[in-house]
Short mmCIF file of C-alpha atoms in Angstrom, two decimals:
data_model
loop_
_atom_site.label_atom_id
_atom_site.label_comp_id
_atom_site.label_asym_id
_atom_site.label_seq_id
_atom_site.Cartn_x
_atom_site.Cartn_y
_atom_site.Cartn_z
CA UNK U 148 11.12 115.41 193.87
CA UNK U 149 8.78 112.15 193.84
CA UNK U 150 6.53 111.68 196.74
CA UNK U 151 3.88 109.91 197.94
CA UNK U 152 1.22 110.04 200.34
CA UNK U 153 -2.21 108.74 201.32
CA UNK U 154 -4.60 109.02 204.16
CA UNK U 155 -8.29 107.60 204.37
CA UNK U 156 -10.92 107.77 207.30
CA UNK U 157 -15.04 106.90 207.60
CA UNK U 158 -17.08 109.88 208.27
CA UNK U 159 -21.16 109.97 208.71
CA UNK U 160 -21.69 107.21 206.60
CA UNK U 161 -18.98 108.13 203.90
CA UNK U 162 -15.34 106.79 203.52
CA UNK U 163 -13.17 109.94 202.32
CA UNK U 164 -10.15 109.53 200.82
CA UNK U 165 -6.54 112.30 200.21
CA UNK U 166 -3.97 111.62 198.16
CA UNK U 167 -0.72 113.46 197.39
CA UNK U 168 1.45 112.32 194.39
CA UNK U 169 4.59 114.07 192.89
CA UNK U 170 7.09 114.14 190.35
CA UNK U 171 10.17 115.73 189.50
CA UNK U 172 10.47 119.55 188.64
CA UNK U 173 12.83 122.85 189.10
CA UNK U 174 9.01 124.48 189.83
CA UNK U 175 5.98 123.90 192.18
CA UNK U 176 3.36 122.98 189.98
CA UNK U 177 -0.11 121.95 191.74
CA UNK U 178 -3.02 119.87 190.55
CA UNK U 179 -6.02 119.79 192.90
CA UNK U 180 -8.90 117.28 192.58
CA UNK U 181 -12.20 117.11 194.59
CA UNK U 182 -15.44 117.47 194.88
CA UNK U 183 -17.50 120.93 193.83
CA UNK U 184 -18.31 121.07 197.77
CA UNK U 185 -15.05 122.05 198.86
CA UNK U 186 -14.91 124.35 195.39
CA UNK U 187 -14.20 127.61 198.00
CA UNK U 188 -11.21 125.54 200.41
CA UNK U 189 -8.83 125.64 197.34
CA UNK U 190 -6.95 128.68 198.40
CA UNK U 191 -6.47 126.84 202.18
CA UNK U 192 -5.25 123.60 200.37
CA UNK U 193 -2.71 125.34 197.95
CA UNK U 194 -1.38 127.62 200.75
CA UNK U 195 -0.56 124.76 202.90
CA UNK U 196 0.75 122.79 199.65
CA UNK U 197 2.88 125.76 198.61
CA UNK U 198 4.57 126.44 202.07
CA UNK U 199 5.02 122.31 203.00
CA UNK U 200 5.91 120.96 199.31
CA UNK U 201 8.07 123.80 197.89
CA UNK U 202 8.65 121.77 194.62
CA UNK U 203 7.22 119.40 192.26
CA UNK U 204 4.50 118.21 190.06
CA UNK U 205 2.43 117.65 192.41
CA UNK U 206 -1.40 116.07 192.16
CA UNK U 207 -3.68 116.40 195.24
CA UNK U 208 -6.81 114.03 194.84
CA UNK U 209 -10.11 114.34 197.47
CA UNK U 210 -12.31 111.83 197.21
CA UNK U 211 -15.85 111.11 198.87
CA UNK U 212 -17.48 107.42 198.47
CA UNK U 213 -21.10 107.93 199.56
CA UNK U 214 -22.59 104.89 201.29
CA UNK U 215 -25.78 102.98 200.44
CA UNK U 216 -25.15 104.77 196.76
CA UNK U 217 -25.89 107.79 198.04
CA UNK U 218 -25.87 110.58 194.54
CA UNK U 219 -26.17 114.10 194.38
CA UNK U 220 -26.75 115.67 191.21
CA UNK U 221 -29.74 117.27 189.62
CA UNK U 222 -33.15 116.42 190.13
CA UNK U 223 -36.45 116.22 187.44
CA UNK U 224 -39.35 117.98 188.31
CA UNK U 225 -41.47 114.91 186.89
CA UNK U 226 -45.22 116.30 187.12
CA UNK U 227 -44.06 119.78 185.61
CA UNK U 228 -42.17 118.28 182.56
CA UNK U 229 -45.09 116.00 182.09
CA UNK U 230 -47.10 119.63 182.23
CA UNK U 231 -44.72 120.90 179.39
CA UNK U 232 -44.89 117.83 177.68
CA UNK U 233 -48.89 118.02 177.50
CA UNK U 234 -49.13 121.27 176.59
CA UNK U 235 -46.89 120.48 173.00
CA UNK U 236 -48.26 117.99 172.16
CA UNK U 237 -51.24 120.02 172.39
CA UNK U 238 -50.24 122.81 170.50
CA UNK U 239 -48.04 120.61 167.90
CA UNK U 240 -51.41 118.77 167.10
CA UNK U 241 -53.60 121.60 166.82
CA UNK U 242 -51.06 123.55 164.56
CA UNK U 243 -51.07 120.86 162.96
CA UNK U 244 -47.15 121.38 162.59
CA UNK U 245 -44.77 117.48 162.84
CA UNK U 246 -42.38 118.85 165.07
CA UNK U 247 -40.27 116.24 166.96
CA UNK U 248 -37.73 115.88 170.16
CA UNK U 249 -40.35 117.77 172.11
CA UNK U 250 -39.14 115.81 175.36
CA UNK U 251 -36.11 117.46 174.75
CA UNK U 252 -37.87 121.12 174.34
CA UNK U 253 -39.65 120.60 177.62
CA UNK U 254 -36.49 119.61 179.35
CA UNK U 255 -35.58 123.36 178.68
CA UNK U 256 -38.69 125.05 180.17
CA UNK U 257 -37.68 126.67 183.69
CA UNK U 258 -37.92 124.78 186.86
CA UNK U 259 -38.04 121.32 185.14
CA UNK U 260 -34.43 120.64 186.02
CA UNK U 261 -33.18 121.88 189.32
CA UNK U 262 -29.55 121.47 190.49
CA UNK U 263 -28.65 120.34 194.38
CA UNK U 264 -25.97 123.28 195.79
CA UNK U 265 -23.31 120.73 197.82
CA UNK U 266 -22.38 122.18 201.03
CA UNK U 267 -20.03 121.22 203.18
CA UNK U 268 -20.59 121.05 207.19
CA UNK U 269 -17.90 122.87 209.37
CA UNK U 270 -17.29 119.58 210.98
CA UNK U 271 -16.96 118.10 207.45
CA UNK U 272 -14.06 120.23 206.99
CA UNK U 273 -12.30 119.97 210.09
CA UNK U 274 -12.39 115.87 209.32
CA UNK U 275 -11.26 116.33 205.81
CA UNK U 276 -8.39 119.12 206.96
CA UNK U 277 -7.30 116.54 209.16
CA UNK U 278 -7.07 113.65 206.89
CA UNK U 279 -5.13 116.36 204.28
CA UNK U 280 -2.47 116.84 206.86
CA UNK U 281 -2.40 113.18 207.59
CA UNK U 282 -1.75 112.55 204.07
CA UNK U 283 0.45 115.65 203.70
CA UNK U 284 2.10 113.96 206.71
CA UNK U 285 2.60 111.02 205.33
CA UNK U 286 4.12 112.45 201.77
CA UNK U 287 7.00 114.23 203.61
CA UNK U 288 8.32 111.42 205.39
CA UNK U 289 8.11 109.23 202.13
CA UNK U 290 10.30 112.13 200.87
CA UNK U 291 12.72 112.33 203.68
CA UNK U 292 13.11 108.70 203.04
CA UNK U 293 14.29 109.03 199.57
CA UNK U 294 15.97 112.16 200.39
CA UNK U 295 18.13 110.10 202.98
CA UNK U 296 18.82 107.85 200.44
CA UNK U 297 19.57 110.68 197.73
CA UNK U 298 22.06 111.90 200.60
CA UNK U 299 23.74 109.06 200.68
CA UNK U 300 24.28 108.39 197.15
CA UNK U 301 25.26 112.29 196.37
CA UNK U 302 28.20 112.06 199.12
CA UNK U 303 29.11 108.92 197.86
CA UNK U 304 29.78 110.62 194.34
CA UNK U 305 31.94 113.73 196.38
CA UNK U 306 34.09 110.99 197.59
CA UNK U 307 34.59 109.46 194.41
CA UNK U 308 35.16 112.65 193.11
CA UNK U 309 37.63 113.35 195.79
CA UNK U 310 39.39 109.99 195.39
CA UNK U 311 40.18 111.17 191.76
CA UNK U 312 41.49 114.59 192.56
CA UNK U 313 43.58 112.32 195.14
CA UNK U 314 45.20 110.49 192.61
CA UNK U 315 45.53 113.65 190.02
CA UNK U 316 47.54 115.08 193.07
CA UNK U 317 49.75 112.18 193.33
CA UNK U 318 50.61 112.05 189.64
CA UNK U 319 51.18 115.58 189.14
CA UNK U 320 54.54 115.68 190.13
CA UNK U 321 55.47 112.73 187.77
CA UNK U 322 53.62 114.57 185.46
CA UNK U 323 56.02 118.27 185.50
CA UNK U 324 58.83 115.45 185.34
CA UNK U 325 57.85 113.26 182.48
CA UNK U 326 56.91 117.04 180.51
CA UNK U 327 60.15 118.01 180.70
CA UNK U 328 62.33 114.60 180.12
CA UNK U 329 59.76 114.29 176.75
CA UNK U 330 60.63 118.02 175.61
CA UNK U 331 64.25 117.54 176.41
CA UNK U 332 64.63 114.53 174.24
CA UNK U 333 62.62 116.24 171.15
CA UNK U 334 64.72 118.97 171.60
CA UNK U 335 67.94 116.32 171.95
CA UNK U 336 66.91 113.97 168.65
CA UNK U 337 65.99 117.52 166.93
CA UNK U 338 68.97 119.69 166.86
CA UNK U 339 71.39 117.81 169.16
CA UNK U 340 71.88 118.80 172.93
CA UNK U 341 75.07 120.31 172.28
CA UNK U 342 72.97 122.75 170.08
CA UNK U 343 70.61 123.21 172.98
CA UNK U 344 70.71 126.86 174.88
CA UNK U 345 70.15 125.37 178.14
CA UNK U 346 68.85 128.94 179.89
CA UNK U 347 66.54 129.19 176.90
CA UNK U 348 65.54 125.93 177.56
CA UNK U 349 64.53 126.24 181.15
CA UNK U 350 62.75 129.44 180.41
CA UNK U 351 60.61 128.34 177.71
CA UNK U 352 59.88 125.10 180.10
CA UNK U 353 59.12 127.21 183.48
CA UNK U 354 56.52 129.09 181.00
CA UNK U 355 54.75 126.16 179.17
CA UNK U 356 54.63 124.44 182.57
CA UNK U 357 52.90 127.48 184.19
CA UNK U 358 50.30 127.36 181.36
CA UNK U 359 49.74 123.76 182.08
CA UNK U 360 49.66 124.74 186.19
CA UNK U 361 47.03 122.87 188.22
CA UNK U 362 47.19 124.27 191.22
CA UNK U 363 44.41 126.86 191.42
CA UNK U 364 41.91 124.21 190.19
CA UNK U 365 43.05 121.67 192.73
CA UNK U 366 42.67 124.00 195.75
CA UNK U 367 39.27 125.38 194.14
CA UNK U 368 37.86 121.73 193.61
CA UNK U 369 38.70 120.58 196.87
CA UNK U 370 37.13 123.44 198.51
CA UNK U 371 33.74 123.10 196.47
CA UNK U 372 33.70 119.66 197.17
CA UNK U 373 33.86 120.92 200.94
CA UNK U 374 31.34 123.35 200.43
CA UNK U 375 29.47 120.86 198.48
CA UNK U 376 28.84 118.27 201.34
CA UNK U 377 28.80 120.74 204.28
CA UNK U 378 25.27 122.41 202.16
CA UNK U 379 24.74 118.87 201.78
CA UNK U 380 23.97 118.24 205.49
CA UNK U 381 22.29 121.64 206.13
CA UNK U 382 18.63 120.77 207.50
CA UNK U 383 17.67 123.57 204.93
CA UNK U 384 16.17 123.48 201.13
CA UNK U 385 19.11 123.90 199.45
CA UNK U 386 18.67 121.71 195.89
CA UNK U 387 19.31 124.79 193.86
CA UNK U 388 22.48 125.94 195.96
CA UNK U 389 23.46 122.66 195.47
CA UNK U 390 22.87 123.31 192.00
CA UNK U 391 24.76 126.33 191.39
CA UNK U 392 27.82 124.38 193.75
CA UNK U 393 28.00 121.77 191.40
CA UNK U 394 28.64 124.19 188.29
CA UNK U 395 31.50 125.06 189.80
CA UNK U 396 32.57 121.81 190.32
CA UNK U 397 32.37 121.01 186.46
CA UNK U 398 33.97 124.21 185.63
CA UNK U 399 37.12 123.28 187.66
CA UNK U 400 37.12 119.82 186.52
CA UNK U 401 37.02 120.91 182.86
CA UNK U 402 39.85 123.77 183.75
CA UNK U 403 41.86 120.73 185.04
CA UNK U 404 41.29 118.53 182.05
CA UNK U 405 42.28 121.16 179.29
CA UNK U 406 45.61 121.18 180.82
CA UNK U 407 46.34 117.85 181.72
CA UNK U 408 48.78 117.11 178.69
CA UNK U 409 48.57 113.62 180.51
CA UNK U 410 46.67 110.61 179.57
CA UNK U 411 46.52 108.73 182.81
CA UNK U 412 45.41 112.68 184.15
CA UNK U 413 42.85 112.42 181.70
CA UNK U 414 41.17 109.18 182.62
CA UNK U 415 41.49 110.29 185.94
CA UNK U 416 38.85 113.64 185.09
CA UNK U 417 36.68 111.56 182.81
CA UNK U 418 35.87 110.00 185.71
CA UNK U 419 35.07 112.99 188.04
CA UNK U 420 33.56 114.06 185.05
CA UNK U 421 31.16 111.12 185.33
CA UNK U 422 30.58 111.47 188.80
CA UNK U 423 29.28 115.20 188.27
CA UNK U 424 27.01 114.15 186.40
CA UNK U 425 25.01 111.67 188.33
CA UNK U 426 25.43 114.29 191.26
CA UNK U 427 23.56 116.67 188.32
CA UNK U 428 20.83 113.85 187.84
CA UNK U 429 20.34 113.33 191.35
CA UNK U 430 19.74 117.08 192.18
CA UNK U 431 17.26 117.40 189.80
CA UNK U 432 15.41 114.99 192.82
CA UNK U 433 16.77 117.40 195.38
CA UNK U 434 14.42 120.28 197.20
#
């Protein structure tokens, strides 16, 4: 599910900035971006991202702008590389050897380069835990936004789907009739009714119709549908159930469309059939 969120605050002379970003995906899959200081708070921040975000390709970004161009990095001991330095030269010119880059060979002598540890203050923390929730905060309700809107749209498609299965329900009784009227007069221009063996008739009708029998899939449908939008206003996670709901949907809808035998039927679940699958698309968006 997409989401977005961003939170930013001074602290002792630094502006720090979080920022959550997210994508679509059936799986949580976390990104997290900061600086080596807060190398040993990963485990906190994925915890909290695991329990809060559930799913997603999600990317959490820390970042620290340090005022008056504040760096931290490593540091040249000047007088001992110049010590190092010396000393080559020394030797290379007594030795009489042409060696070259020995800058580069005194760079590697111990102690010339030393490296800064970051650390991170407890009250450092406590600020930048803060302004992770904020931002954390601040993704969720972008997300309950778009899932009201998502909520919206995937009830909208229900309906539609139910305003299809209303009309199938109003032609099916035309439909039984115009079956048996078209066999009757095959059977009439065929062989003649007088040739007709009326009992036969009916029997081999009151079988073909069964084949062709709705009924089942109607009352399943509807009640998925049900199902379908009462999940739908759960307060719970439910993307998945949704999911699985909406298999069932398609599976009646096909059921229904093998044994139409009807065009108008037909046009009628091509477009539930379309329906289902923007309801598909949209659950892919759906935690």
């Amino acid at each position: 599910m997409t989401g977005y969120g961003l939170a930013t605050a001074d602290y002792a002379n630094a502006k720090y900035s979080v920022e959550i970003k997210s994508l679509n995906s059936k799986f949580l899959e976390l990104n997290l971006k900061y600086p080596k200081a807060f190398s040993d708070k990963e485990l906190i921040l994925r915890n909290v991202c695991s329990k809060d975000i559930e799913r997603g390709k999600v990317s959490l970004s820390i970042n620290i702008e340090r005022a008056n161009g504040e760096v931290t990095g490593a540091t040249i001991n000047a007088a001992l590389l110049s010590h190092y330095y010396n000393q080559l030269i020394a030797v290379n010119t007594e030795l009489g050897a042409n060696s070259t880059n020995l800058l580069q060979t005194a760079l590697t002598f111990p102690d010339v380069i030393s490296y800064k540890e970051e650390s991170v203050s407890e009250d450092e923390w406590n600020h930048l835990y803060q302004l992770f929730t904020s931002a954390l905060g601040n993704f969720n309700n972008f997300r309950a936004d778009e899932g009201a809107v998502l909520k919206a749209d995937l009830e909208l498609r229900i309906t539609n789907i139910l305003g299809y299965f209303k009309s199938v329900e109003e032609l099916e009784p035309r439909r039984i009739t115009a079956i048996r009227d078209k066999f009757a007069q095959f059977l009439d221009d065929a062989v003649g009714k007088v040739n007709i063996d009326q009992n036969r008739f009916e029997q081999e009708l009151i079988y073909y119709i069964d084949k062709i029998d709705i009924t089942e899939e109607k009352t399943r449908l509807k009640s998925h549908c049900d199902y379908f939008l009462q999940t739908l206003a759960s307060k719970e996670a439910n993307g998945k159930k949704l999911g699985f709901i909406s298999q069932e949907i398609g599976r009646e809808i096909n059921t229904m469309g093998a044994k139409a035998n009807d065009a108008q039927m037909q046009q009628f679940v091509v477009g539930m059939k379309e329906e289902l699958e923007k309801i598909k698309e949209q659950l892919l968006n759906v935690l």
